[in-house]
mmCIF file of C-alpha atoms in Angstrom:
data_model
loop_
_atom_site.group_PDB
_atom_site.id
_atom_site.type_symbol
_atom_site.label_atom_id
_atom_site.label_comp_id
_atom_site.label_asym_id
_atom_site.label_seq_id
_atom_site.Cartn_x
_atom_site.Cartn_y
_atom_site.Cartn_z
ATOM 1 C CA VAL A 2 173.644 -117.806 93.101
ATOM 2 C CA ILE A 3 170.077 -118.653 92.246
ATOM 3 C CA GLY A 4 169.593 -115.728 89.792
ATOM 4 C CA HIS A 5 172.796 -116.154 88.031
ATOM 5 C CA PRO A 6 172.762 -116.722 84.427
ATOM 6 C CA LYS A 7 175.024 -119.884 84.519
ATOM 7 C CA TYR A 8 173.269 -121.161 87.185
ATOM 8 C CA GLN A 9 169.953 -120.809 85.463
ATOM 9 C CA GLN A 10 171.468 -122.332 82.168
ATOM 10 C CA SER A 11 173.131 -125.354 83.944
ATOM 11 C CA LYS A 12 171.689 -128.662 84.030
ATOM 12 C CA ARG A 13 174.292 -130.613 85.683
ATOM 13 C CA ILE A 14 175.837 -128.868 88.442
ATOM 14 C CA ALA A 15 178.697 -129.843 91.016
ATOM 15 C CA ILE A 16 178.614 -128.179 94.493
ATOM 16 C CA PHE A 17 180.196 -128.824 97.577
ATOM 17 C CA LEU A 18 178.720 -129.718 101.134
ATOM 18 C CA SER A 19 179.892 -126.961 103.443
ATOM 19 C CA MET A 20 182.013 -126.843 106.233
ATOM 20 C CA PRO A 21 181.447 -124.675 109.248
ATOM 21 C CA ASP A 22 183.797 -122.044 107.871
ATOM 22 C CA GLU A 23 182.766 -122.105 104.558
ATOM 23 C CA ILE A 24 179.420 -120.307 102.468
ATOM 24 C CA GLN A 25 176.664 -122.735 103.400
ATOM 25 C CA THR A 26 175.098 -124.419 100.155
ATOM 26 C CA GLU A 27 172.010 -126.468 101.733
ATOM 27 C CA GLU A 28 169.623 -123.725 99.960
ATOM 28 C CA ILE A 29 171.719 -124.026 96.899
ATOM 29 C CA ILE A 30 171.315 -127.847 96.770
ATOM 30 C CA LYS A 31 167.361 -127.466 97.509
ATOM 31 C CA ASP A 32 167.183 -125.367 94.544
ATOM 32 C CA ILE A 33 168.802 -127.269 92.469
ATOM 33 C CA PHE A 34 166.377 -130.210 93.022
ATOM 34 C CA LYS A 35 163.629 -127.811 93.057
ATOM 35 C CA GLN A 36 164.657 -126.672 89.385
ATOM 36 C CA GLY A 37 164.960 -130.244 87.981
ATOM 37 C CA LYS A 38 168.670 -130.027 87.438
ATOM 38 C CA GLU A 39 171.102 -132.741 88.559
ATOM 39 C CA CYS A 40 173.257 -132.405 91.423
ATOM 40 C CA PHE A 41 176.765 -133.728 92.021
ATOM 41 C CA ILE A 42 178.800 -133.387 95.029
ATOM 42 C CA PRO A 43 182.694 -134.528 95.894
ATOM 43 C CA ARG A 44 183.938 -137.878 97.096
ATOM 44 C CA TYR A 45 187.680 -137.303 98.283
ATOM 45 C CA LYS A 46 190.020 -140.228 98.149
ATOM 46 C CA PRO A 47 192.236 -139.942 101.273
ATOM 47 C CA HIS A 48 196.106 -140.077 100.783
ATOM 48 C CA SER A 49 195.730 -138.775 97.035
ATOM 49 C CA ASN A 50 194.555 -135.788 95.073
ATOM 50 C CA HIS A 51 191.965 -137.687 93.421
ATOM 51 C CA MET A 52 188.283 -136.425 93.533
ATOM 52 C CA ASP A 53 185.181 -137.741 91.943
ATOM 53 C CA MET A 54 181.676 -135.670 91.852
ATOM 54 C CA LEU A 55 178.844 -138.259 92.465
ATOM 55 C CA LYS A 56 175.124 -137.735 91.903
ATOM 56 C CA LEU A 57 173.076 -136.913 94.749
ATOM 57 C CA SER A 58 169.561 -138.321 94.313
ATOM 58 C CA SER A 59 167.711 -135.809 96.392
ATOM 59 C CA ALA A 60 168.617 -133.108 99.039
ATOM 60 C CA GLU A 61 167.321 -135.426 101.541
ATOM 61 C CA ASP A 62 170.052 -138.035 100.247
ATOM 62 C CA ILE A 63 172.616 -136.008 102.138
ATOM 63 C CA SER A 64 171.670 -137.369 105.424
ATOM 64 C CA SER A 65 172.741 -141.078 104.259
ATOM 65 C CA LEU A 66 176.099 -139.811 103.705
ATOM 66 C CA THR A 67 179.075 -140.855 105.902
ATOM 67 C CA LEU A 68 181.072 -138.136 107.870
ATOM 68 C CA THR A 69 185.151 -138.293 106.823
ATOM 69 C CA SER A 70 187.962 -137.900 109.180
ATOM 70 C CA TRP A 71 187.856 -134.309 107.916
ATOM 71 C CA ASN A 72 184.183 -133.638 109.097
ATOM 72 C CA ILE A 73 183.128 -133.557 105.354
ATOM 73 C CA LEU A 74 179.789 -135.818 104.363
ATOM 74 C CA GLN A 75 180.209 -137.467 101.299
ATOM 75 C CA PRO A 76 179.368 -141.002 99.787
ATOM 76 C CA SER A 77 181.081 -143.855 101.429
ATOM 77 C CA ASP A 78 184.101 -145.599 99.335
ATOM 78 C CA ASP A 79 181.858 -148.676 98.493
ATOM 79 C CA ASP A 80 179.038 -146.752 97.165
ATOM 80 C CA SER A 81 179.270 -147.940 93.518
ATOM 81 C CA ALA A 82 175.607 -147.170 92.797
ATOM 82 C CA ARG A 83 175.692 -143.515 91.924
ATOM 83 C CA GLU A 84 176.653 -141.849 88.860
ATOM 84 C CA GLU A 85 180.118 -140.108 88.612
ATOM 85 C CA ALA A 86 179.653 -136.863 86.416
ATOM 86 C CA LEU A 87 182.627 -137.479 84.204
ATOM 87 C CA ALA A 88 181.194 -140.999 83.422
ATOM 88 C CA GLY A 89 178.153 -139.631 82.178
ATOM 89 C CA GLY A 90 177.474 -136.169 80.405
ATOM 90 C CA GLY A 91 179.956 -134.356 82.263
ATOM 91 C CA LEU A 92 179.283 -131.018 84.353
ATOM 92 C CA ASP A 93 177.936 -127.667 82.953
ATOM 93 C CA LEU A 94 178.828 -125.527 86.186
ATOM 94 C CA ILE A 95 180.899 -126.303 89.567
ATOM 95 C CA PHE A 96 180.630 -124.260 92.410
ATOM 96 C CA MET A 97 183.937 -124.340 94.127
ATOM 97 C CA PRO A 98 185.276 -123.674 97.806
ATOM 98 C CA GLY A 99 188.362 -122.036 99.080
ATOM 99 C CA LEU A 100 190.369 -120.243 101.695
ATOM 100 C CA GLY A 101 191.089 -116.931 99.847
ATOM 101 C CA PHE A 102 190.673 -115.782 96.589
ATOM 102 C CA ASP A 103 192.382 -112.921 94.421
ATOM 103 C CA LYS A 104 190.430 -110.808 91.774
ATOM 104 C CA LYS A 105 192.327 -112.506 89.031
ATOM 105 C CA GLY A 106 190.610 -115.732 89.606
ATOM 106 C CA ASN A 107 193.372 -117.446 91.674
ATOM 107 C CA ARG A 108 192.056 -119.671 94.670
ATOM 108 C CA LEU A 109 193.755 -121.088 97.694
ATOM 109 C CA GLY A 110 192.369 -124.280 98.489
ATOM 110 C CA ARG A 111 193.216 -126.503 101.516
ATOM 111 C CA GLY A 112 196.434 -127.759 99.712
ATOM 112 C CA LYS A 113 195.850 -131.195 98.426
ATOM 113 C CA GLY A 114 194.969 -130.047 94.828
ATOM 114 C CA TYR A 115 191.652 -132.038 94.313
ATOM 115 C CA TYR A 116 189.511 -129.580 92.648
ATOM 116 C CA ASP A 117 192.794 -128.508 90.343
ATOM 117 C CA THR A 118 193.136 -132.463 89.353
ATOM 118 C CA TYR A 119 189.408 -132.790 88.783
ATOM 119 C CA LEU A 120 189.335 -129.932 86.412
ATOM 120 C CA GLU A 121 192.338 -131.284 84.274
ATOM 121 C CA ARG A 122 190.272 -134.513 84.059
ATOM 122 C CA CYS A 123 187.017 -132.279 82.836
ATOM 123 C CA MET A 124 188.998 -130.823 80.192
ATOM 124 C CA LYS A 125 189.633 -134.326 78.636
ATOM 125 C CA HIS A 126 186.075 -135.214 78.793
ATOM 126 C CA PRO A 127 183.928 -134.504 75.540
ATOM 127 C CA SER A 128 181.728 -132.026 76.968
ATOM 128 C CA GLY A 129 184.775 -130.103 78.260
ATOM 129 C CA LYS A 130 185.877 -127.868 80.873
ATOM 130 C CA PRO A 131 182.729 -126.903 83.365
ATOM 131 C CA TYR A 132 181.902 -123.124 84.318
ATOM 132 C CA THR A 133 183.477 -122.643 87.647
ATOM 133 C CA ILE A 134 182.181 -120.219 90.342
ATOM 134 C CA ALA A 135 183.665 -119.785 93.633
ATOM 135 C CA LEU A 136 181.404 -119.206 96.554
ATOM 136 C CA ALA A 137 183.401 -116.802 99.043
ATOM 137 C CA PHE A 138 183.028 -114.261 102.010
ATOM 138 C CA ARG A 139 184.135 -110.809 101.443
ATOM 139 C CA GLU A 140 187.027 -111.298 104.015
ATOM 140 C CA GLN A 141 188.223 -113.915 101.893
ATOM 141 C CA ILE A 142 188.961 -111.791 98.779
ATOM 142 C CA CYS A 143 192.799 -110.973 98.732
ATOM 143 C CA GLU A 144 195.193 -108.589 97.003
ATOM 144 C CA SER A 145 196.894 -111.850 95.720
ATOM 145 C CA VAL A 146 197.357 -115.510 96.693
ATOM 146 C CA PRO A 147 200.145 -117.900 96.196
ATOM 147 C CA VAL A 148 199.458 -120.199 92.824
ATOM 148 C CA ALA A 149 201.140 -123.032 91.471
ATOM 149 C CA GLU A 150 201.756 -124.082 87.860
ATOM 150 C CA ASN A 151 198.966 -126.919 88.134
ATOM 151 C CA ASP A 152 196.265 -124.410 89.865
ATOM 152 C CA VAL A 153 193.389 -124.119 87.507
ATOM 153 C CA GLN A 154 191.862 -120.434 87.794
ATOM 154 C CA VAL A 155 187.990 -120.139 88.474
ATOM 155 C CA ASP A 156 186.045 -118.196 86.082
ATOM 156 C CA GLU A 157 184.241 -116.238 88.592
ATOM 157 C CA ILE A 158 184.027 -115.404 92.307
ATOM 158 C CA LEU A 159 180.864 -114.586 94.097
ATOM 159 C CA TYR A 160 180.882 -112.763 97.504
ATOM 160 C CA GLU A 161 178.705 -110.335 99.096
ATOM 161 C CA ASP A 162 178.398 -106.878 97.270
ATOM 162 C CA CYS A 163 180.469 -107.976 94.427
#
């Protein structure tokens, strides 16, 4: 990931905070700050498909986040001090989680459509749609995954031995 040309070129990067069954992103987040890039993480709104990408001030800032009922760390609902990526300069790159992927770039998420809805919003931003890279385990690569009309394909899937 760290040697990837898109990562190297990107200044404003959104990345998920890993759940135990996902690729662990902590070292990538540390590198984002080490390289002087801006880091944004998801804040999901419960009972909806709305998500914002909010700016982290440092890798240590993660310890100040609250744990949701889904066991995900994220900025609290009343945290209004953080920059939302689309309220500023948009994003260059989004690292995306998922349960399954196929080699056509289709992604099976957890069923709420948070990333698809967010990418639709990105497309309306002056900076346009960011490049998307899914981070996966080899076992998550399938022949095909079910897709719906509003699903947005990822630009690239990175996994071991790819």
